[in-house]
Coordinates of C-alpha atoms and ligand atoms in Angstrom, one line a residue:
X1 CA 0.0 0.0 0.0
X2 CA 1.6 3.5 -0.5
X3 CA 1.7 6.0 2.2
X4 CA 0.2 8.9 2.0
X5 CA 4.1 10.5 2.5
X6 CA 5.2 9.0 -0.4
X7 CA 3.3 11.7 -2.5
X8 CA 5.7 14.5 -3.2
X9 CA 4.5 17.6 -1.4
X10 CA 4.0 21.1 -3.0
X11 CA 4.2 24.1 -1.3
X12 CA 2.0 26.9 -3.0
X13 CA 2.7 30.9 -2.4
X14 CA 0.3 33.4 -3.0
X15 CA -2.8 30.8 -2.5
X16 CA -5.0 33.8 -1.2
X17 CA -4.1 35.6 -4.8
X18 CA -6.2 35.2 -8.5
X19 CA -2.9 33.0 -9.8
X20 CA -2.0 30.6 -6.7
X21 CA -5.5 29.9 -5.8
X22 CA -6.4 28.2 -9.0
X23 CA -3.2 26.4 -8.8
X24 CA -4.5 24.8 -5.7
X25 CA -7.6 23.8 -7.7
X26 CA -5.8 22.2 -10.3
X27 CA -3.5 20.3 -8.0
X28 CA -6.9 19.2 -6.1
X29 CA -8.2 17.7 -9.5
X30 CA -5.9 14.4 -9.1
X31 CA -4.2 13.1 -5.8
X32 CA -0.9 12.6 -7.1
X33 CA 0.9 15.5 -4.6
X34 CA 0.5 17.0 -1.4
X35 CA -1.0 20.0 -0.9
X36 CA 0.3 23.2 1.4
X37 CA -1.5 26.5 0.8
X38 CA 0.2 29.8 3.0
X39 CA -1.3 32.7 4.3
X40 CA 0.7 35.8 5.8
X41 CA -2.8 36.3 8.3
X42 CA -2.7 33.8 11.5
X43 CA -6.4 33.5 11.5
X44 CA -6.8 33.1 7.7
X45 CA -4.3 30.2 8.0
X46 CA -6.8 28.6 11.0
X47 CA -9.5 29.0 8.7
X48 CA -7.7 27.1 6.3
X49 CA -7.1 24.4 8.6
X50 CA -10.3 23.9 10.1
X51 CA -11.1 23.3 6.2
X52 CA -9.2 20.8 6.2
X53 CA -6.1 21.8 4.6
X54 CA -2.1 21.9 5.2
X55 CA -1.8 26.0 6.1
X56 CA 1.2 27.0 7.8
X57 CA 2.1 30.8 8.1
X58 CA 4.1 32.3 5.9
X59 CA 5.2 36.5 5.5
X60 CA 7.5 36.4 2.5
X61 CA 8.7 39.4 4.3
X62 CA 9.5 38.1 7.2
X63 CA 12.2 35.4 6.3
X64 CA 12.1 33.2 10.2
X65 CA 8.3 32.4 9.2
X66 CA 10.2 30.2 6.0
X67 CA 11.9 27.3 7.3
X68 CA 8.5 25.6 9.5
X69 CA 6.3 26.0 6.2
X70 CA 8.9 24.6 3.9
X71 CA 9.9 21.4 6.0
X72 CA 9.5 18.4 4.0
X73 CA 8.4 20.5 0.6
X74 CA 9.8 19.1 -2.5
X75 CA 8.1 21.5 -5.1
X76 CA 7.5 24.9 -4.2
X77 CA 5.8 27.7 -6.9
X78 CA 6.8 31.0 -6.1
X79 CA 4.4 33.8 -6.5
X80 CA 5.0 37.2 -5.1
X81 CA 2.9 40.5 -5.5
X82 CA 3.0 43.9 -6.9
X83 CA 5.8 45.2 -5.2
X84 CA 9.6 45.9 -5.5
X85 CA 10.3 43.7 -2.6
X86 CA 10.0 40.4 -4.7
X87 CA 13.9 40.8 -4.8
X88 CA 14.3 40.3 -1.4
X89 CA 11.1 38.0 -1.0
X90 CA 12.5 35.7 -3.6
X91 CA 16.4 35.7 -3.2
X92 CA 15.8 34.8 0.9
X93 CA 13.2 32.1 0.0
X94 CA 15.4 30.6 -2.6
X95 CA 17.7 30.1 -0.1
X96 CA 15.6 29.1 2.4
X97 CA 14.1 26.5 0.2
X98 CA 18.1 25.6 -0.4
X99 CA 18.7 24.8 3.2
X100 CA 15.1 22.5 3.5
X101 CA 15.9 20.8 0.4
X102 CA 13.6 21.4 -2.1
X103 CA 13.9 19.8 -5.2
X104 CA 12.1 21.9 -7.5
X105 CA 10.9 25.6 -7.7
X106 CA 8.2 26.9 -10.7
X107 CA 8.1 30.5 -10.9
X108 CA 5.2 32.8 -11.9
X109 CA 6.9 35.2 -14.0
X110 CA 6.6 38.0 -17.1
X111 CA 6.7 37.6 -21.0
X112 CA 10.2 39.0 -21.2
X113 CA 13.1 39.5 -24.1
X114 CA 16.1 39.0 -22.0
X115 CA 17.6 42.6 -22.5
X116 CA 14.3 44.3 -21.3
X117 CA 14.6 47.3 -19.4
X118 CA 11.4 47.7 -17.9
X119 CA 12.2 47.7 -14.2
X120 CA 9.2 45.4 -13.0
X121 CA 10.2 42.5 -15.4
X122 CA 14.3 43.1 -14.6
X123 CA 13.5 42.3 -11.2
X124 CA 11.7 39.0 -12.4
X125 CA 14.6 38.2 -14.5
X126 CA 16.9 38.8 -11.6
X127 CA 15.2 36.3 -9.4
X128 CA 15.0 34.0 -12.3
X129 CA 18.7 34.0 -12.7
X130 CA 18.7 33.5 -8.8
X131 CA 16.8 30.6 -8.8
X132 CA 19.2 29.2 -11.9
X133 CA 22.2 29.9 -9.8
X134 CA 21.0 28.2 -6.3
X135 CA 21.2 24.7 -8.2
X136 CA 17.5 23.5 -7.7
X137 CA 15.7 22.3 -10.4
X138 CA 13.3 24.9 -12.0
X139 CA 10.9 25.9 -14.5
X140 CA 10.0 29.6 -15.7
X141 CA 6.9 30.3 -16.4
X142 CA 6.5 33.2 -18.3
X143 CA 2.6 34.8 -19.0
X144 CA 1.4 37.8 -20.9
X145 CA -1.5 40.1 -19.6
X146 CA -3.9 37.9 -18.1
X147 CA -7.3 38.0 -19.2
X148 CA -8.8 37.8 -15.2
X149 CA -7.4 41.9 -15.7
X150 CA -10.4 42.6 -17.4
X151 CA -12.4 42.0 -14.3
X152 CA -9.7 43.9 -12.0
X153 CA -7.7 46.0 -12.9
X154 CA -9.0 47.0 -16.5
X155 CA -12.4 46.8 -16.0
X156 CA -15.7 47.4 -17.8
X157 CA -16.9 50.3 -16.5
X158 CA -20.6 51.6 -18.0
X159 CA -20.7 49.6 -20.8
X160 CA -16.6 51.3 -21.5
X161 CA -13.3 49.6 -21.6
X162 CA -9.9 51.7 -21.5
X163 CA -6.3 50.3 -21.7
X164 CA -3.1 52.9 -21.3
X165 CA -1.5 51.3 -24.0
X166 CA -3.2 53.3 -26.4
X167 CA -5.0 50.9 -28.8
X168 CA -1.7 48.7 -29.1
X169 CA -2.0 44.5 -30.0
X170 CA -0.8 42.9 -26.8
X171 CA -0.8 39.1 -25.6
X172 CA -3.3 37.5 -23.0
X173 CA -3.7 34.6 -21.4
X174 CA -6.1 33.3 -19.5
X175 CA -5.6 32.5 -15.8
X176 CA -7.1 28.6 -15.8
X177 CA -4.4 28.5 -18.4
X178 CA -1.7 29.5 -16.4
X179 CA -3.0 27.4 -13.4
X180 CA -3.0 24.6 -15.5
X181 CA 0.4 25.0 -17.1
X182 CA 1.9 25.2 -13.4
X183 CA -0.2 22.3 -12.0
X184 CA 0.9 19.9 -14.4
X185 CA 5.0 21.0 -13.8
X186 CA 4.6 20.2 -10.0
X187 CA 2.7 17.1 -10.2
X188 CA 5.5 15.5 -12.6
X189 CA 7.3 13.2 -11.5
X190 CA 9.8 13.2 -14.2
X191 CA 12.1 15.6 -15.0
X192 CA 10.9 16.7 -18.2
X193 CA 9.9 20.2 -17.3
X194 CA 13.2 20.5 -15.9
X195 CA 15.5 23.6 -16.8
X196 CA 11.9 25.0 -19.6
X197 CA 11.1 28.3 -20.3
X198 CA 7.0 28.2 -21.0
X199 CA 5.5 31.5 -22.7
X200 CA 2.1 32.1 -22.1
X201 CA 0.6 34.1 -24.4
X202 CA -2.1 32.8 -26.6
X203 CA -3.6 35.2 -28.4
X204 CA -3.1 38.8 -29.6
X205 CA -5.6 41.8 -29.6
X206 CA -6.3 45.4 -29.6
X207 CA -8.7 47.4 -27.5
X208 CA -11.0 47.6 -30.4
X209 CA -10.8 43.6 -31.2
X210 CA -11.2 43.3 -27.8
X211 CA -14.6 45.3 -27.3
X212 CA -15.8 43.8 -30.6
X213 CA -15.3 40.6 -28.9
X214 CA -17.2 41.3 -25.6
X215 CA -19.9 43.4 -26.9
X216 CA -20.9 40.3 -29.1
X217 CA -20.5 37.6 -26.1
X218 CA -22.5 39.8 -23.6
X219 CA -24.8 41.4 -25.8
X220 CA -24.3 45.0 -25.5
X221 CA -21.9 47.4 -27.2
X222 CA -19.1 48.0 -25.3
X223 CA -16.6 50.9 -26.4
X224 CA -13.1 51.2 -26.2
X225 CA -11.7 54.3 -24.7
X226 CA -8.2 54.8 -25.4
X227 CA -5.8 55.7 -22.6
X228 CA -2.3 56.4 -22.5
X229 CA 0.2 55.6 -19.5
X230 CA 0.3 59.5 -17.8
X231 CA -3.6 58.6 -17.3
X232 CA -2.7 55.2 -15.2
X233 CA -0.1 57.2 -13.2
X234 CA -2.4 60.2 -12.9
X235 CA -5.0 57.4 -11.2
X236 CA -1.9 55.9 -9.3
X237 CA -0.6 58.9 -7.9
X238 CA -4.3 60.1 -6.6
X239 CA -4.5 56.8 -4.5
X240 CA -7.2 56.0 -6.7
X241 CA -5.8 52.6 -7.4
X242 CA -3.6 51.6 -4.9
X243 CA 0.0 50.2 -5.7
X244 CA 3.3 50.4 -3.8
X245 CA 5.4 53.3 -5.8
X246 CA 8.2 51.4 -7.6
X247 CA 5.3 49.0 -9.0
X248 CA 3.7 52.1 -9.9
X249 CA 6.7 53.9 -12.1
X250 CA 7.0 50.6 -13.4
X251 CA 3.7 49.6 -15.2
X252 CA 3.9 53.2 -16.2
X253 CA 7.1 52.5 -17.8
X254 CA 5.5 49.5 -19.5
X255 CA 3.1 50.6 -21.3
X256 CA 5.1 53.5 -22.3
X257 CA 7.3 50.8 -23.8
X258 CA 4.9 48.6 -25.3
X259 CA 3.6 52.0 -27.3
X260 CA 7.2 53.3 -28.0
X261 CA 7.7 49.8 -29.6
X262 CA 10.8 48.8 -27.2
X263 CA 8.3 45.8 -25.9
X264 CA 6.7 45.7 -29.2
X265 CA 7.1 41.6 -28.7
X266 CA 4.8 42.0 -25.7
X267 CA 2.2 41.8 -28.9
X268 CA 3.1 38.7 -29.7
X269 CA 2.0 34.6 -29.2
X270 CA 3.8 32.4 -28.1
X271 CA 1.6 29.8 -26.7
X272 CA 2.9 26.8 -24.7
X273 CA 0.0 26.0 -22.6
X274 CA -1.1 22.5 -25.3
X275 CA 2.8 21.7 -24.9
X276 CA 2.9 20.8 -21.0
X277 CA -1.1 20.4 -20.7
X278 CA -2.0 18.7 -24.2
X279 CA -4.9 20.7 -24.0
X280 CA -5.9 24.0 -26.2
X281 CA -5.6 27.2 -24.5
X282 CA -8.7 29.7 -24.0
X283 CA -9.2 32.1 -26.4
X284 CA -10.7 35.5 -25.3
X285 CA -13.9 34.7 -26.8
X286 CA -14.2 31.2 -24.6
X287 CA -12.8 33.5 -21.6
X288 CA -15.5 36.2 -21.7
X289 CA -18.2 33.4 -22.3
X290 CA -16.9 31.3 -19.4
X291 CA -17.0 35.0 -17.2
X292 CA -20.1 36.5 -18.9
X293 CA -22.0 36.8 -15.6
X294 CA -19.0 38.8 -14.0
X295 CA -18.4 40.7 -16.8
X296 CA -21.5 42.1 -16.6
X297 CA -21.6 42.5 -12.9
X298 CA -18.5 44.5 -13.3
X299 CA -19.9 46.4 -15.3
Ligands
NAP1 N1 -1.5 40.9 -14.0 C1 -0.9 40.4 -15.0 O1 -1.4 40.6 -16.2 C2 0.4 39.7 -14.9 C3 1.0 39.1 -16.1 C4 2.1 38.4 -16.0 C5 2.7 38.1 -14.7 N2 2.1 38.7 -13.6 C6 2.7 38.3 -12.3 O2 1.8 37.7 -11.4 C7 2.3 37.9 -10.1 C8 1.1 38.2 -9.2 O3 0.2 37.1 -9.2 P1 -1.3 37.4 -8.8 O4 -2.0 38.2 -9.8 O5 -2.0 36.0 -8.5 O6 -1.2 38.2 -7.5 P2 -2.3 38.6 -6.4 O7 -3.7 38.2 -6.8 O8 -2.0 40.0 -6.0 O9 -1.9 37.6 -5.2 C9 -0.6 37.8 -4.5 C10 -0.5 36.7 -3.5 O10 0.7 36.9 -2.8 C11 0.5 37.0 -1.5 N3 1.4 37.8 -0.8 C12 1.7 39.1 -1.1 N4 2.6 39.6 -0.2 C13 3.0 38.6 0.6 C14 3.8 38.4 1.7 N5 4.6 39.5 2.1 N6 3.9 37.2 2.3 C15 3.2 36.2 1.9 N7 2.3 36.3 0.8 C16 2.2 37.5 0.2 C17 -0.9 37.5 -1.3 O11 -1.4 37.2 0.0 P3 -2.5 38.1 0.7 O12 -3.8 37.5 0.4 O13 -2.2 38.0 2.1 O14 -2.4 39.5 0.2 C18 -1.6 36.8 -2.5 O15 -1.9 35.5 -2.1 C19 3.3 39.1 -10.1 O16 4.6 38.5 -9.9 C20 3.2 39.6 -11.5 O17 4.4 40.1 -12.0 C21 1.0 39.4 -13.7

C-alpha cells in the first residue's frame, strides 16, 4: 500500500491571490501530490485548517516564518505580489528552500526579451537568474496580460473599456491557463519540465478587437476608450488605485514601452500551454463566455 508520504509535497505561495489559488484547484483535480496552501494572516491560516487543509504561516517578508512551512516541501511555486520587494522576497526564500531541500521551484513570471529594461520584469529576471544559480531544479513560467485583468484591474466600466496602452496589440492569457500549465509541472514526477522556459501568451488583440469581442459575447456594445500611460499614473498617484510606488513607475514605464515599440514583442503569441497540458488554451472569446455573468456585474 503506498503511504500517504510517499506523494511528493508542494508548497504553493500566493494561494490567497487570483494565480495561486487556482493552482490549488488544479492540483486538487488528481491526488498525485500534497498539498500546502500559506497565508501571511494567523487567523486566515486557521480557517484554512479547520477546512481541512495543510496551512502553515508564511510572510515572505519576514524570512524566520520560512523554514517551518517549507519542511518536507519538495516542489515549491513562487508567487509574489506587486511590489519591488519580490527581490528580497524571492532571493531569501530561494535560499531558504536551499537549506530544507527542495527539489524543484516553478516561478510565476513575465513575457520577457532578456535585455528588457522595464524595471518590473528586470526584477523578475533577476530572481529568475537567482533561482538558476542556487542549483534546484526549476521551470519559468512566463505569461502575458492575463485576461482575469479585465475584471480587476481594466475593467468594464458603464458599458466602456480603457487600456493605457493606447490601442496597441498585446498578448493575453487566461488564468485557468496558467493554473494549469503550473499544475501539471509540479505534479510531474519526471524531470521533463526541468531547466523550460514556458510562454504564455495565446492570443493577440487590440482594445478595439477586444470590445468587438465582448460586446458580441454579452450582448451589449461595449466601447473602447483609449488611454495612455500618464492617465494610469495620474490614477496611481491620486491613490485611486492603490499600488506600492516602484510598481507604480513601473507599469507606467510599461506601457510607455509597449507603445514606443521597445516591448513591441509584448504583442506577440507564443503559446505553450497545449505543450505541457495537451490541452488548447482559451481564447478570449471562450474566456469572456466562461466570465459572462462577471463581466457584466463589473460592469
Ligand atoms: N497581472 C498580469 O497581467 C500579470 C501578467 C504576468 C505576470 N504577472 C505576475 O503575477 C504575479 C502576481 O500574481 P497574482 O496576480 O496572483 O497576485 P495577487 O492576486 O495580487 O496575489 C498575490 C499573492 O501573494 C500573497 N502575498 C503578497 N505579499 C505577501 C507576503 N509578504 N507574504 C506572503 N504572501 C504574500 C498575497 O497574499 P494576501 O492574500 O495576504 O495579500 C496573495 O496570495 C506578479 O509577480 C506579476 O508580475 C501578472
Amino acid at each position: 500500500m503506498t503511504s500517504n508520504n510517499t506523494k511528493p509535497l508542494v508548497l504553493v505561495l500566493g494561494s490567497t491571490g487570483q494565480v495561486g489559488k487556482l493552482v490549488v484547484e488544479a492540483l486538487k483535480q488528481t491526488s498525485d501530490v500534497r498539498i500546502r496552501v500559506t497565508s501571511r494572516k494567523l487567523e486566515q491560516v486557521e480557517t484554512l485548517r479547520q477546512q481541512g487543509q495543510d496551512a502553515v504561516y508564511l510572510d515572505l517578508d519576514d524570512p524566520r516564518t520560512f523554514a517551518i512551512a517549507l519542511h518536507g516541501v519538495d516542489k515549491l511555486f513562487l508567487v509574489t505580489g506587486y511590489t519591488v520587494a519580490m527581490l528580497a522576497q524571492s532571493k531569501t526564500i530561494v535560499d531558504a528552500a536551499k537549506k530544507a531541500g527542495v527539489k524543484h521551484i516553478v516561478h510565476l513570471g513575465i513575457f520577457a526579451q532578456w535585455d528588457c529594461t522595464d524595471p518590473h520584469f528586470v526584477w523578475h529576471q533577476l530572481i529568475e537568474r537567482y533561482i538558476e544559480a542556487s542549483g534546484i531544479a526549476w521551470t519559468h513560467l512566463h505569461p502575458n496580460v492575463f485576461m482575469e485583468n479585465l475584471l480587476g484591474f481594466l475593467p468594464i466600466e458603464n458599458d466602456r473599456l480603457s487600456m493605457f496602452w493606447d490601442n496597441q496589440r498585446v498578448g493575453w492569457v487566461a488564468l485557468k491557463d496558467v493554473a494549469a500549465v503550473a499544475a501539471t509541472i509540479l505534479r510531474e514526477a519526471s524531470d521533463r519540465f526541468t531547466g523550460k522556459d514556458y510562454w504564455l501568451s495565446t492570443e493577440v488583440l487590440n482594445g478595439e478587437e477586444i470590445v468587438a469581442i465582448l460586446s458580441d459575447v454579452l450582448g451589449r456594445k461595449i466601447d473602447y476608450v483609449v488611454k495612455q500611460p500618464e492617465d494610469l499614473q495620474a490614477l496611481m498617484t491620486s491613490g485611486a488605485i492603490p499600488v506600492e510606488t516602484n510598481y507604480a513607475e513601473a507599469s507606467v514605464e510599461f506601457m510607455r514601452q509597449v507603445i514606443d515599440g521597445r516591448m513591441g514583442y509584448i504583442g506577440s503569441v507564443r503559446d505553450d500551454v497545449p505543450f505541457v497540458t495537451g490541452k488548447p488554451s482559451t481564447s478570449l472569446r471562450e474566456w469572456a463566455i466562461a466570465h459572462k455573468e462577471s463581466l457584466l456585474l463589473s460592469n
